[in-house]
Amino acid sequence: MKRLQSLALLAIALCLSMPAMMAQSPIMGFSDEASKSQIQLEEDYDKLLTATNLDEWMKYMTARPHHVGSPYDKKVVDFVAAKFKEWGYEVRIEKFDVLFPTPKLRLLEMTAPTKYKAKLIEPAIEGDESSKQIKEALPGYNAFSIDGDVTSELVFVNYGIPADYEELEKRGISVEGKIVIAKYAGSWRGIKPKLAAEKGAIGCIIYSDPKDDGYYQGDVYPKGPFKNEYGVQRGAVMDLPYAPGDPLTPGYGSTDGAKRLKISEATSLTKIPVLPISYNDALPLLKAIGGPVVPANWRGALPITYHIGPGPAKVRLKLEFNWDLQPAYNVIATLKGSELPDEWVIRGNHHDAWVHGAADPISGLVAMMEEARAVSILAKQGHTPKRTLMYCAWGAEEPGLIGSTEWVETHAKELSEKVVAYINTDGTGAGFLGAGGSHTLEKFFDQITHVVDDPQKGVSVFDRRNARNIVNGQPSWSHYKLSALGSGSDYSPFFQHLGISSFNMGFGGESSGGEYHTMYDSYKLYKRFKDPTFQYGVTLAKVAGRTSLRLANAEVLPFEFKHFTKIVSGYVDEVTKLADKLRKEADSHNKLIKSGAYDLVSNPKDNFKIPGPKTPVPYFNFAPIENALKNLKEKASEFAMASKKGVSNSANTNKLNKVLKSMESKLIRDHGLPRRSWYKHHIYAPGFYTGYGVKTLPGVREAIEQKNFDEVTEQITILSEVLNAFSANIDEAIKLMK
Ligand SMILES: [Zn+2]
């Protein structure tokens, strides 16, 4: 019944979509006349895209491990630079010497109740030649774990996120002085050692449980693409929600003469040693843990009953790293704008990988390179974009967005003045278009999703994505909805540090696997299980290429504020409801303590502790934000009315574009967010305790969540000022349109 209904809805939705009509309507920011030539340009652009290029380049760039500082990373850099030069771009390689620790010694052994020494290797796979290059590859480790030699009992902490520690507290279990073992997933990995250290743990082990990432998901490599028992997810654990980039030069570029902190002064390193392991190595440890059985939703898919501990399993974790500076190379390829050379549209994707990195990041990089090649041919045919286009292949993204962050910090002033928007990709697969970004460009991006076709189904990428929403029982989309950006790729310095409108996009949903940051993210695996003919890579080049070209050619920059206003109103609703919810929860929790109910339901065998009372949550005055929002709504509508009159050809167009270009920067404040001033955006930030996951209206939201009640009031004032400044800037734009 439910399925039939879904299919009926799908049919209606597909009939209602009108890609042909959309294609004829003017493109945002273009006059009717200019729209026509832009559409023609895009048709010519599409014809130039050649899937075999993506294949050939990926094969070359993934032939050997190419992590930061490796010989093959430099080869990849030279290869990319040579291609851009060949296509006629002005190319420079900007090198930053940055801290990049690599393992010198990794030891994990169980000393009681039985002995076990972790293997810590990913064996070669028959039929995948690159998996044999073990000597050249970085083994499984977490970059920016500190050195350490610790021995203690193990405690299983599920994902090691705040909710898990609340469960432990209820049971009276402390991790003080212990070593925790946490599953990957549930949060960004760096949160796990950060929180464990805050709770007093002295070491942290992270493993991939087959339930989230392994045989429970599907056939494992090499039979299928999912994680086999030896696969280890590498990855950075620096305190990214505090600040990305080189830990030795916080907030400024690590140029040759820059002052560098001592390693002991760097605040974004972990406080305790941390090591990632496979489920083959995790199984004996987990098997040996005793104590209470874990809550039902903590259980993984290993053939054991999971226990919490502490002990009797006791382990020794000894880690030593080479704390060297390594070169992060950024390849910057520029095509000077024909009319507005001082307005820049920047497109980027990183090139460094943990190992071979076919999916992450090369699948995205080859799509960007094909975009750049096609754009260069159009330029040679006399269609150089009006604004300057820059294609950037970033180095040292994997350890902490380091290449892009150092570049942005070094050139902050010029970038703030010149950049119209930044468009990021970072690997891609097959299936459905996923995109996040600035909501002032949501309507603009929506148009693009209606004119690019899905390569398998022949409908627009919008229709295919929307069909999935409907089939999954979610509301049908009236337009393409951009998700809010948190962190985890190179858009972060542009977006959250400088306040430059940004996008991040890629395809996924039909290319799942367990290769992420392992020895097995190879060309072979990509060709077998991801996007074998690179048809989605080409589709990504169509979507991202249109985004770049339209922004570079628009007569009036295609920003719009009604979508943004609606989205922000939604966020304001969320934070006011959050305060109400926490208030009710605290009240009912405290009542249950008083009534003795907690005591009556607790099972004595579980050793449940009666929890302590929660701080009552006061009522907050959200009026300043509501008033600012009302003002914003009025200005956004006025701007929409003024825009309807069409593109003005007056001398004011240049002035108008300047104002529009500066809109996103009105959402940042120099002082940044509390306790993390690098993050300056007051609408979007990665969560302090979620990592990659976004927190919208972060100042207000996190003050409520963390129960910093005085700070809530301060942040309400700041947010209302930010919104009012934004509205005032819209007003400037309106004046220029009259
Ligand atoms: Zn990546």
XYZ file of C-alpha atoms and ligand atoms in Angstrom:
739
model
C 0.000 0.000 0.000
C 2.648 2.452 1.038
C 4.785 1.564 -1.936
C 1.890 2.061 -4.385
C 1.170 5.440 -2.916
C 4.798 6.444 -3.260
C 4.892 5.413 -6.889
C 1.728 7.386 -7.615
C 3.266 10.456 -6.008
C 6.419 9.932 -8.006
C 4.428 9.860 -11.254
C 2.738 13.144 -10.367
C 6.019 14.748 -9.492
C 7.647 13.664 -12.730
C 4.725 14.989 -14.809
C 4.927 18.291 -13.013
C 8.556 18.837 -13.755
C 9.224 20.958 -16.798
C 12.879 20.940 -17.711
C 12.179 22.317 -21.189
C 10.411 25.415 -19.861
C 13.080 25.993 -17.275
C 15.709 25.863 -19.967
C 14.075 28.728 -21.845
C 13.522 30.968 -18.863
C 16.312 33.465 -18.278
C 19.173 32.399 -16.136
C 19.412 34.300 -12.872
C 21.710 37.260 -13.282
C 21.421 37.276 -17.087
C 19.212 39.335 -19.401
C 17.089 37.433 -21.948
C 19.674 38.104 -24.597
C 22.651 37.092 -22.466
C 20.753 34.014 -21.256
C 20.499 32.739 -24.801
C 24.211 32.971 -25.447
C 25.005 31.479 -22.030
C 22.752 28.486 -22.778
C 24.500 28.057 -26.119
C 27.870 28.266 -24.388
C 26.824 25.567 -21.934
C 25.697 23.277 -24.760
C 29.091 23.710 -26.398
C 30.756 23.122 -23.046
C 28.897 19.833 -22.508
C 30.015 18.558 -25.914
C 33.664 19.061 -24.973
C 33.504 16.866 -21.858
C 35.194 13.512 -22.420
C 34.875 10.701 -19.874
C 38.029 8.882 -21.005
C 40.141 11.861 -19.864
C 38.892 11.399 -16.314
C 39.738 7.712 -16.495
C 43.240 8.264 -17.870
C 44.134 10.997 -15.359
C 42.808 9.002 -12.425
C 44.835 5.995 -13.491
C 48.008 8.100 -13.524
C 47.425 10.014 -10.303
C 46.431 6.925 -8.268
C 49.306 4.741 -9.474
C 51.234 5.193 -6.210
C 50.519 6.448 -2.684
C 50.574 10.265 -2.714
C 50.198 11.548 0.809
C 51.617 14.885 1.955
C 55.394 14.967 1.550
C 55.632 11.763 -0.516
C 57.596 11.729 -3.796
C 54.483 10.798 -5.768
C 52.497 13.708 -4.302
C 54.999 16.018 -6.013
C 54.555 14.031 -9.247
C 50.785 14.501 -9.016
C 51.309 18.219 -8.412
C 53.608 18.541 -11.436
C 51.172 16.533 -13.561
C 48.224 18.755 -12.636
C 50.278 21.940 -13.133
C 51.517 20.758 -16.553
C 47.957 20.025 -17.698
C 46.720 23.473 -16.678
C 49.706 25.073 -18.440
C 49.053 23.043 -21.559
C 45.477 24.324 -21.573
C 46.638 27.924 -21.418
C 46.184 28.785 -17.752
C 48.622 30.967 -15.878
C 49.893 28.475 -13.305
C 51.770 28.865 -10.066
C 52.570 26.367 -7.359
C 52.419 27.832 -3.878
C 54.247 25.771 -1.292
C 53.722 25.960 2.458
C 55.892 23.998 4.879
C 53.506 22.594 7.434
C 53.543 20.225 10.376
C 52.682 16.717 9.205
C 53.348 13.927 11.709
C 53.901 10.396 10.376
C 54.225 7.201 12.437
C 57.603 6.113 13.761
C 56.320 3.482 16.169
C 52.859 1.946 16.613
C 52.314 -0.673 19.279
C 49.032 -1.971 20.629
C 49.023 -5.070 22.783
C 46.676 -6.667 25.243
C 48.530 -7.660 28.385
C 45.623 -9.193 30.359
C 43.587 -11.382 30.711
C 45.212 -12.969 27.644
C 47.970 -11.693 25.404
C 47.355 -10.304 21.932
C 49.481 -8.081 19.729
C 47.572 -6.049 17.177
C 48.739 -6.694 13.595
C 48.104 -3.152 12.378
C 48.509 -4.072 8.708
C 46.280 -4.056 5.657
C 47.416 -7.034 3.588
C 47.744 -6.908 -0.200
C 44.710 -8.001 -2.206
C 45.186 -10.403 -5.100
C 44.161 -8.623 -8.290
C 44.637 -5.079 -6.916
C 48.273 -4.253 -7.658
C 48.288 -0.929 -5.821
C 47.404 -2.650 -2.537
C 50.861 -4.268 -2.703
C 52.692 -0.920 -2.363
C 52.665 -1.242 1.412
C 56.218 0.067 1.946
C 55.451 3.371 0.238
C 52.130 3.855 1.999
C 51.386 5.462 5.333
C 50.028 2.765 7.664
C 46.852 3.174 9.688
C 47.207 6.109 12.085
C 45.498 9.295 13.173
C 47.436 12.425 12.285
C 48.030 14.854 15.180
C 47.675 12.255 17.881
C 50.370 13.055 20.414
C 53.196 10.628 21.246
C 52.491 8.442 24.253
C 53.026 5.176 26.071
C 50.023 4.252 28.201
C 48.793 1.046 29.797
C 45.368 0.607 31.393
C 42.072 -1.205 31.400
C 39.748 -0.815 28.422
C 36.318 0.796 28.478
C 34.002 0.416 25.477
C 32.352 3.811 24.892
C 30.199 3.101 21.783
C 30.832 6.069 19.414
C 32.445 8.113 22.160
C 30.068 11.056 21.727
C 28.462 13.113 24.535
C 25.288 10.951 24.696
C 27.424 7.833 25.233
C 29.171 9.343 28.251
C 25.763 10.167 29.742
C 24.894 6.455 29.483
C 28.160 5.562 31.205
C 27.499 8.056 33.973
C 24.089 6.507 34.630
C 25.887 3.236 35.249
C 28.477 4.852 37.463
C 31.259 3.958 35.015
C 34.149 6.393 34.700
C 36.864 6.407 32.045
C 39.242 8.286 34.335
C 42.714 6.778 33.941
C 41.423 4.203 31.407
C 41.930 3.618 27.694
C 38.698 3.913 25.718
C 37.796 1.936 22.621
C 35.252 3.670 20.391
C 33.562 2.775 17.116
C 34.099 4.972 14.083
C 30.935 6.851 12.922
C 28.424 8.830 14.980
C 30.603 11.951 14.800
C 33.745 13.229 13.185
C 36.653 11.083 14.433
C 38.506 13.912 16.199
C 35.633 14.337 18.667
C 36.323 10.887 20.147
C 39.808 11.510 21.622
C 38.839 15.107 22.465
C 35.896 14.018 24.596
C 37.698 10.980 26.019
C 40.510 13.260 27.239
C 38.006 15.709 28.732
C 36.532 12.763 30.671
C 39.948 11.783 32.016
C 40.876 8.869 29.712
C 44.599 8.412 28.991
C 44.382 6.735 25.568
C 41.903 6.171 22.742
C 41.481 3.367 20.207
C 39.047 3.790 17.304
C 37.906 0.839 15.200
C 35.502 0.272 12.305
C 32.668 -1.984 13.437
C 31.311 -4.209 10.621
C 27.783 -3.059 11.437
C 28.563 0.500 10.307
C 31.412 -0.258 7.951
C 32.015 -3.881 6.937
C 30.268 -7.179 6.189
C 26.946 -6.102 7.713
C 26.716 -3.492 4.912
C 27.531 -5.809 2.000
C 30.219 -7.973 0.433
C 33.690 -6.962 1.500
C 36.695 -6.167 -0.659
C 37.735 -7.714 -3.002
C 34.375 -9.500 -3.548
C 32.435 -6.291 -2.947
C 33.383 -2.702 -2.070
C 32.778 -2.869 1.692
C 35.441 -2.873 4.379
C 37.171 -6.192 4.921
C 38.380 -7.242 8.353
C 41.784 -5.569 7.910
C 40.751 -2.208 6.492
C 41.764 0.781 8.650
C 40.390 4.279 8.294
C 43.221 6.789 8.573
C 42.411 10.387 9.317
C 43.217 13.596 11.104
C 42.255 14.099 14.732
C 43.414 17.690 15.177
C 40.809 19.862 16.865
C 39.170 20.918 13.585
C 36.113 22.546 15.207
C 38.609 24.797 17.010
C 40.567 25.702 13.855
C 41.849 23.882 10.746
C 45.225 24.487 9.108
C 48.834 24.158 10.266
C 48.775 23.870 14.079
C 52.062 25.819 14.256
C 50.696 28.955 12.556
C 47.171 29.416 13.921
C 45.229 32.104 12.027
C 48.079 33.186 9.704
C 49.851 31.675 6.698
C 52.792 29.319 7.264
C 54.947 31.233 4.798
C 58.729 30.873 4.815
C 59.405 33.642 7.308
C 56.349 33.075 9.496
C 56.764 32.621 13.219
C 56.025 29.015 14.132
C 54.846 27.798 17.534
C 56.757 25.036 19.279
C 54.962 21.719 18.979
C 54.332 21.819 22.738
C 52.489 25.142 22.265
C 50.161 23.902 19.514
C 46.662 23.748 20.968
C 44.933 21.722 18.257
C 46.852 18.456 18.816
C 45.082 15.720 20.801
C 45.654 15.560 24.546
C 45.980 11.749 24.586
C 47.447 9.179 22.139
C 44.939 7.764 19.645
C 45.164 4.926 17.110
C 42.672 3.550 14.554
C 42.488 -0.233 14.075
C 40.633 -2.819 11.983
C 37.820 -5.021 13.247
C 40.176 -7.970 12.995
C 42.404 -6.318 15.615
C 39.469 -5.004 17.653
C 37.718 -8.356 18.066
C 40.113 -9.975 20.601
C 40.111 -6.792 22.694
C 36.333 -6.440 22.722
C 35.916 -10.143 23.471
C 38.069 -9.760 26.573
C 36.112 -6.820 28.002
C 33.838 -7.743 30.917
C 31.465 -5.772 33.109
C 27.888 -4.885 32.187
C 26.422 -5.735 28.783
C 26.139 -2.640 26.573
C 22.768 -0.964 25.872
C 20.958 -2.461 22.851
C 21.737 0.458 20.525
C 25.464 0.215 21.234
C 25.837 -3.282 19.780
C 27.865 -3.839 16.651
C 27.950 -6.790 14.269
C 30.922 -8.754 15.631
C 30.076 -12.296 16.837
C 30.298 -11.433 20.545
C 28.219 -10.007 23.343
C 29.514 -6.460 23.747
C 30.455 -5.428 27.286
C 31.389 -2.022 28.665
C 34.197 -2.865 31.081
C 36.324 -1.458 32.599
C 38.710 -4.390 32.160
C 39.621 -7.087 32.693
C 41.033 -6.414 29.242
C 44.168 -4.358 29.757
C 46.149 -2.870 26.876
C 49.341 -1.006 26.224
C 49.251 1.683 23.542
C 52.588 3.129 22.518
C 52.864 5.695 19.738
C 55.738 7.779 18.416
C 55.628 10.098 15.448
C 58.073 11.979 13.224
C 57.123 15.584 13.887
C 58.454 17.008 10.632
C 57.517 19.919 8.448
C 56.413 18.734 5.003
C 55.590 20.686 1.841
C 51.912 21.335 1.077
C 51.719 22.285 -2.608
C 48.757 24.245 -3.938
C 48.417 24.404 -7.725
C 46.714 27.692 -8.644
C 45.625 28.012 -12.281
C 44.189 31.337 -13.399
C 42.166 32.384 -16.439
C 41.993 36.156 -16.340
C 38.486 37.570 -16.781
C 37.842 39.388 -20.038
C 35.814 42.221 -18.478
C 36.072 41.997 -14.698
C 39.537 40.600 -13.932
C 39.353 41.749 -10.299
C 36.258 39.697 -9.549
C 37.243 36.086 -8.950
C 35.316 32.817 -9.037
C 37.363 30.073 -7.379
C 36.943 26.356 -7.934
C 38.869 23.818 -5.867
C 39.497 20.157 -5.044
C 42.405 18.694 -3.094
C 45.026 16.388 -4.615
C 46.690 14.774 -1.582
C 45.383 11.389 -0.433
C 45.853 9.124 2.571
C 47.022 6.394 0.236
C 46.060 6.146 -3.467
C 42.858 8.113 -3.021
C 40.955 7.138 -6.176
C 37.594 8.132 -4.720
C 38.939 10.644 -2.195
C 39.997 13.021 -3.740
C 40.999 12.074 -7.302
C 37.471 11.337 -8.602
C 36.570 14.962 -7.843
C 39.895 16.367 -9.048
C 39.613 14.756 -12.501
C 36.090 16.160 -12.894
C 37.444 19.623 -12.029
C 40.342 19.234 -14.468
C 37.992 18.234 -17.286
C 35.880 21.293 -16.466
C 38.981 23.490 -16.699
C 40.076 21.899 -19.974
C 36.657 22.484 -21.574
C 36.535 26.080 -20.288
C 39.978 26.727 -21.788
C 38.794 25.542 -25.216
C 35.771 27.838 -25.023
C 38.159 30.653 -24.105
C 40.299 29.950 -27.152
C 37.131 30.111 -29.241
C 36.576 33.643 -27.981
C 34.420 32.924 -24.943
C 36.732 33.847 -22.095
C 34.588 34.257 -18.977
C 33.981 37.861 -17.918
C 35.270 37.327 -14.409
C 38.547 35.654 -13.493
C 38.273 31.902 -12.969
C 40.787 30.152 -10.717
C 41.185 26.398 -10.500
C 42.963 25.228 -7.349
C 44.308 21.758 -6.561
C 44.930 21.881 -2.813
C 47.648 20.065 -0.907
C 47.517 18.674 2.643
C 43.739 18.631 2.880
C 43.612 15.238 4.567
C 45.530 16.156 7.735
C 43.301 19.210 8.367
C 42.447 21.378 5.304
C 45.992 22.661 5.630
C 46.946 23.739 2.077
C 43.745 25.685 1.464
C 43.696 27.193 4.965
C 47.293 28.442 4.765
C 46.622 29.891 1.299
C 43.451 31.617 2.452
C 45.159 32.982 5.576
C 48.115 34.236 3.525
C 45.949 36.000 0.928
C 43.031 36.872 3.199
C 42.855 40.575 2.355
C 42.901 40.163 -1.415
C 40.480 37.234 -1.324
C 38.008 39.155 0.835
C 38.037 41.973 -1.688
C 37.878 39.952 -4.890
C 36.226 36.579 -4.537
C 32.608 36.265 -5.656
C 32.201 32.613 -4.649
C 34.122 29.412 -3.963
C 32.989 26.078 -5.442
C 34.384 22.927 -3.841
C 34.359 19.265 -4.722
C 36.168 16.490 -2.889
C 35.634 13.133 -4.510
C 32.450 11.892 -6.114
C 30.579 8.670 -6.806
C 27.387 7.732 -8.617
C 23.663 8.248 -8.066
C 22.157 11.391 -6.597
C 23.389 14.968 -6.496
C 24.292 16.131 -3.012
C 25.107 19.811 -2.554
C 25.497 22.209 0.318
C 26.205 25.893 0.339
C 25.237 29.485 0.932
C 21.491 29.863 0.863
C 21.811 33.241 -0.866
C 22.712 31.161 -3.943
C 20.103 28.415 -3.487
C 17.722 29.692 -6.152
C 20.629 30.185 -8.556
C 21.845 26.624 -8.008
C 18.317 25.214 -8.307
C 18.160 26.367 -11.932
C 21.311 24.412 -12.748
C 19.952 21.186 -11.237
C 16.992 21.367 -13.645
C 19.034 21.606 -16.835
C 21.647 18.902 -16.222
C 20.447 15.364 -16.928
C 21.144 12.283 -14.875
C 23.236 10.008 -17.117
C 21.279 6.844 -16.338
C 17.675 7.982 -16.270
C 17.498 10.849 -18.731
C 15.660 13.139 -16.296
C 17.247 16.162 -14.642
C 19.495 15.572 -11.647
C 16.867 17.519 -9.696
C 14.065 15.134 -10.678
C 16.100 12.088 -9.814
C 17.067 13.491 -6.425
C 13.497 14.578 -5.731
C 12.111 11.162 -6.704
C 14.274 9.674 -3.978
C 12.807 12.072 -1.423
C 9.289 11.073 -2.431
C 9.965 7.335 -2.472
C 11.543 7.643 0.979
C 8.366 9.265 2.272
C 9.886 12.745 2.530
C 8.128 15.828 1.199
C 8.579 16.588 -2.488
C 11.024 19.450 -3.098
C 9.740 22.656 -4.664
C 13.356 23.485 -5.517
C 16.820 22.037 -4.931
C 17.577 22.417 -1.231
C 21.178 23.120 -0.332
C 22.278 21.589 2.935
C 24.088 23.809 5.437
C 27.886 23.467 5.360
C 29.754 22.274 8.454
C 33.363 21.277 7.867
C 35.408 18.463 6.387
C 36.710 19.970 3.171
C 38.452 22.983 1.673
C 35.435 25.308 1.535
C 35.748 25.874 5.273
C 38.460 28.618 5.223
C 36.704 30.534 2.426
C 33.270 30.209 3.917
C 33.583 30.247 7.680
C 36.805 32.234 8.067
C 36.420 34.888 5.358
C 32.661 34.895 4.736
C 32.828 34.050 1.019
C 29.736 32.374 -0.456
C 30.563 28.728 -1.060
C 29.347 25.427 -2.447
C 30.319 21.804 -1.908
C 28.928 19.136 -4.228
C 29.209 15.565 -5.464
C 27.255 12.446 -6.440
C 26.541 9.483 -4.185
C 24.014 6.924 -3.044
C 24.877 4.217 -5.592
C 28.570 3.896 -4.882
C 28.817 3.046 -1.182
C 31.807 1.148 0.117
C 34.330 0.878 2.920
C 37.455 2.116 1.139
C 37.450 5.614 2.678
C 41.005 6.481 3.838
C 42.195 2.857 3.542
C 44.812 1.069 1.434
C 41.938 -0.094 -0.781
C 40.714 3.263 -2.149
C 42.271 2.238 -5.451
C 41.710 2.783 -9.155
C 40.726 -0.876 -9.381
C 38.028 -0.567 -6.722
C 36.736 2.690 -8.223
C 36.428 1.142 -11.671
C 34.660 -1.943 -10.334
C 32.234 -0.418 -7.862
C 31.982 3.393 -8.084
C 31.591 5.140 -11.424
C 33.164 2.694 -13.910
C 32.593 4.790 -17.055
C 32.980 8.153 -15.294
C 29.529 9.192 -16.466
C 28.816 10.764 -13.074
C 32.222 12.420 -13.096
C 31.205 14.090 -16.347
C 27.815 14.995 -14.865
C 29.581 16.611 -11.931
C 31.665 18.609 -14.421
C 28.392 19.769 -15.995
C 26.886 20.889 -12.683
C 30.044 22.450 -11.220
C 31.066 23.903 -14.591
C 27.733 25.680 -14.969
C 28.073 26.971 -11.421
C 31.512 28.410 -12.241
C 30.612 29.743 -15.683
C 27.316 31.345 -14.684
C 28.917 33.071 -11.712
C 31.778 34.207 -13.940
C 29.533 35.527 -16.726
C 26.496 36.915 -14.854
C 25.671 40.556 -15.576
C 24.290 40.951 -12.085
C 25.572 38.485 -9.487
C 22.743 35.985 -8.907
C 22.323 36.413 -5.162
C 18.815 36.345 -3.749
C 17.611 36.709 -0.172
C 14.122 35.246 0.210
C 15.439 31.675 0.326
C 18.088 32.691 2.828
C 15.503 34.446 5.010
C 13.255 31.404 5.032
C 16.133 29.142 5.978
C 17.299 31.445 8.784
C 13.715 31.723 10.114
C 13.688 27.927 10.268
C 16.937 27.943 12.255
C 15.544 30.557 14.660
C 12.491 28.344 15.195
C 14.788 25.436 15.932
C 16.820 27.240 18.588
C 13.757 28.633 20.363
C 12.218 25.146 20.394
C 15.533 23.721 21.591
C 15.472 26.011 24.624
C 11.866 24.951 25.374
C 12.708 21.287 24.975
C 15.738 21.450 27.263
C 13.715 23.373 29.850
C 10.988 20.697 29.876
C 13.532 17.888 29.973
C 15.380 19.392 32.926
C 12.116 19.960 34.809
C 10.776 16.452 34.286
C 14.184 14.898 35.017
C 14.383 16.749 38.313
C 10.813 15.701 39.186
C 11.682 12.037 38.559
C 14.613 12.300 40.949
C 12.433 13.864 43.630
C 9.657 11.299 43.248
C 12.117 8.428 43.543
C 11.016 6.943 40.185
C 14.580 6.526 38.865
C 15.425 4.479 41.903
C 12.357 2.219 41.531
C 12.959 1.282 37.863
C 16.695 0.663 38.068
C 17.834 -2.958 37.801
C 20.246 -3.591 40.693
C 22.320 -5.884 38.427
C 22.995 -2.981 36.068
C 24.424 -0.926 38.895
C 22.406 2.101 37.797
C 23.254 5.255 39.630
C 20.508 7.780 40.304
C 21.500 10.732 38.120
C 22.145 14.143 39.580
C 19.734 17.050 39.046
C 19.943 19.122 35.831
C 20.337 22.896 35.893
C 16.924 24.491 35.249
C 16.794 26.309 31.890
C 15.567 29.929 32.131
C 13.364 31.699 29.556
C 15.381 33.716 27.042
C 14.445 36.892 25.271
C 14.623 36.088 21.558
C 12.911 39.381 20.634
C 16.062 41.033 19.183
C 16.409 38.157 16.702
C 12.685 38.141 15.853
C 12.827 41.878 15.146
C 15.942 41.491 13.012
C 14.237 38.686 11.121
C 11.179 40.833 10.438
C 13.433 43.524 9.052
C 15.289 40.957 6.932
C 12.019 39.605 5.511
C 10.971 43.080 4.403
C 14.306 43.824 2.776
C 14.434 40.438 1.023
C 10.960 41.046 -0.476
C 11.840 44.584 -1.528
C 14.977 43.264 -3.201
C 12.950 40.583 -5.025
C 10.526 43.255 -6.287
C 13.375 45.443 -7.473
C 15.053 42.477 -9.226
C 11.897 41.734 -11.235
C 12.460 44.865 -13.233
C 15.245 42.968 -14.916
C 18.933 43.506 -15.266
C 19.852 47.155 -15.174
C 22.460 48.295 -17.672
C 23.183 51.473 -15.839
C 26.560 52.436 -14.447
C 25.199 51.182 -11.151
C 25.625 47.547 -12.180
C 29.261 47.502 -11.107
C 28.444 49.121 -7.791
C 25.567 46.687 -7.322
C 27.824 43.698 -7.960
C 30.266 44.997 -5.353
C 27.502 45.182 -2.775
C 26.161 41.743 -3.697
C 29.634 40.224 -3.570
C 30.038 41.505 -0.002
C 26.721 40.111 1.293
C 28.039 36.884 2.844
C 30.826 38.793 4.610
C 28.185 40.689 6.596
C 27.470 37.385 8.345
C 30.922 37.205 9.887
C 32.357 39.049 12.878
C 36.051 39.597 13.504
C 35.830 38.307 17.071
C 34.426 35.001 15.761
C 32.597 32.447 17.844
C 33.181 32.091 21.599
C 36.417 30.194 22.376
C 37.140 29.639 18.650
C 37.743 32.949 16.988
C 38.973 31.393 13.702
C 35.336 30.564 12.925
C 33.764 33.920 12.118
C 30.487 32.973 10.408
C 27.451 33.408 12.655
C 25.011 31.343 10.593
C 27.035 28.195 9.863
C 29.863 26.426 11.748
C 30.970 22.870 12.436
C 29.696 21.753 15.840
C 32.176 21.979 18.705
C 31.154 18.436 19.721
C 30.051 17.045 16.344
C 32.990 17.953 14.130
C 31.998 17.839 10.466
C 28.322 18.131 11.420
C 26.995 21.663 11.027
C 25.570 23.808 13.815
C 23.502 26.612 12.380
C 23.275 29.865 14.356
C 26.237 28.342 16.231
C 26.732 31.127 18.801
C 23.196 30.945 20.147
C 22.626 27.220 19.605
C 25.785 25.996 21.302
C 25.367 28.396 24.221
C 21.932 26.814 24.847
C 23.217 23.262 24.354
C 26.233 23.795 26.597
C 24.035 25.563 29.177
C 26.102 28.768 29.108
C 23.022 30.800 29.865
C 24.701 34.208 30.163
C 26.284 33.593 26.807
C 22.865 32.885 25.235
C 21.831 36.487 25.835
C 25.136 37.840 24.500
C 24.902 35.683 21.392
C 21.281 36.709 20.763
C 22.467 40.321 20.676
C 25.351 39.498 18.332
C 23.161 37.467 15.965
C 20.548 40.212 15.750
C 23.308 42.726 14.936
C 24.662 40.395 12.252
C 21.218 40.013 10.668
C 20.608 43.767 10.813
C 23.933 44.483 9.106
C 22.998 41.984 6.421
C 19.607 43.692 5.907
C 21.288 47.098 5.740
C 23.519 45.779 2.965
C 20.476 44.491 1.054
C 19.114 48.009 1.402
C 22.290 49.362 -0.238
C 21.658 46.997 -3.146
C 18.017 48.069 -3.445
C 19.029 51.721 -3.606
C 21.317 50.961 -6.540
C 18.530 49.201 -8.408
C 16.107 52.116 -8.215
Zn 39.003 14.383 0.509
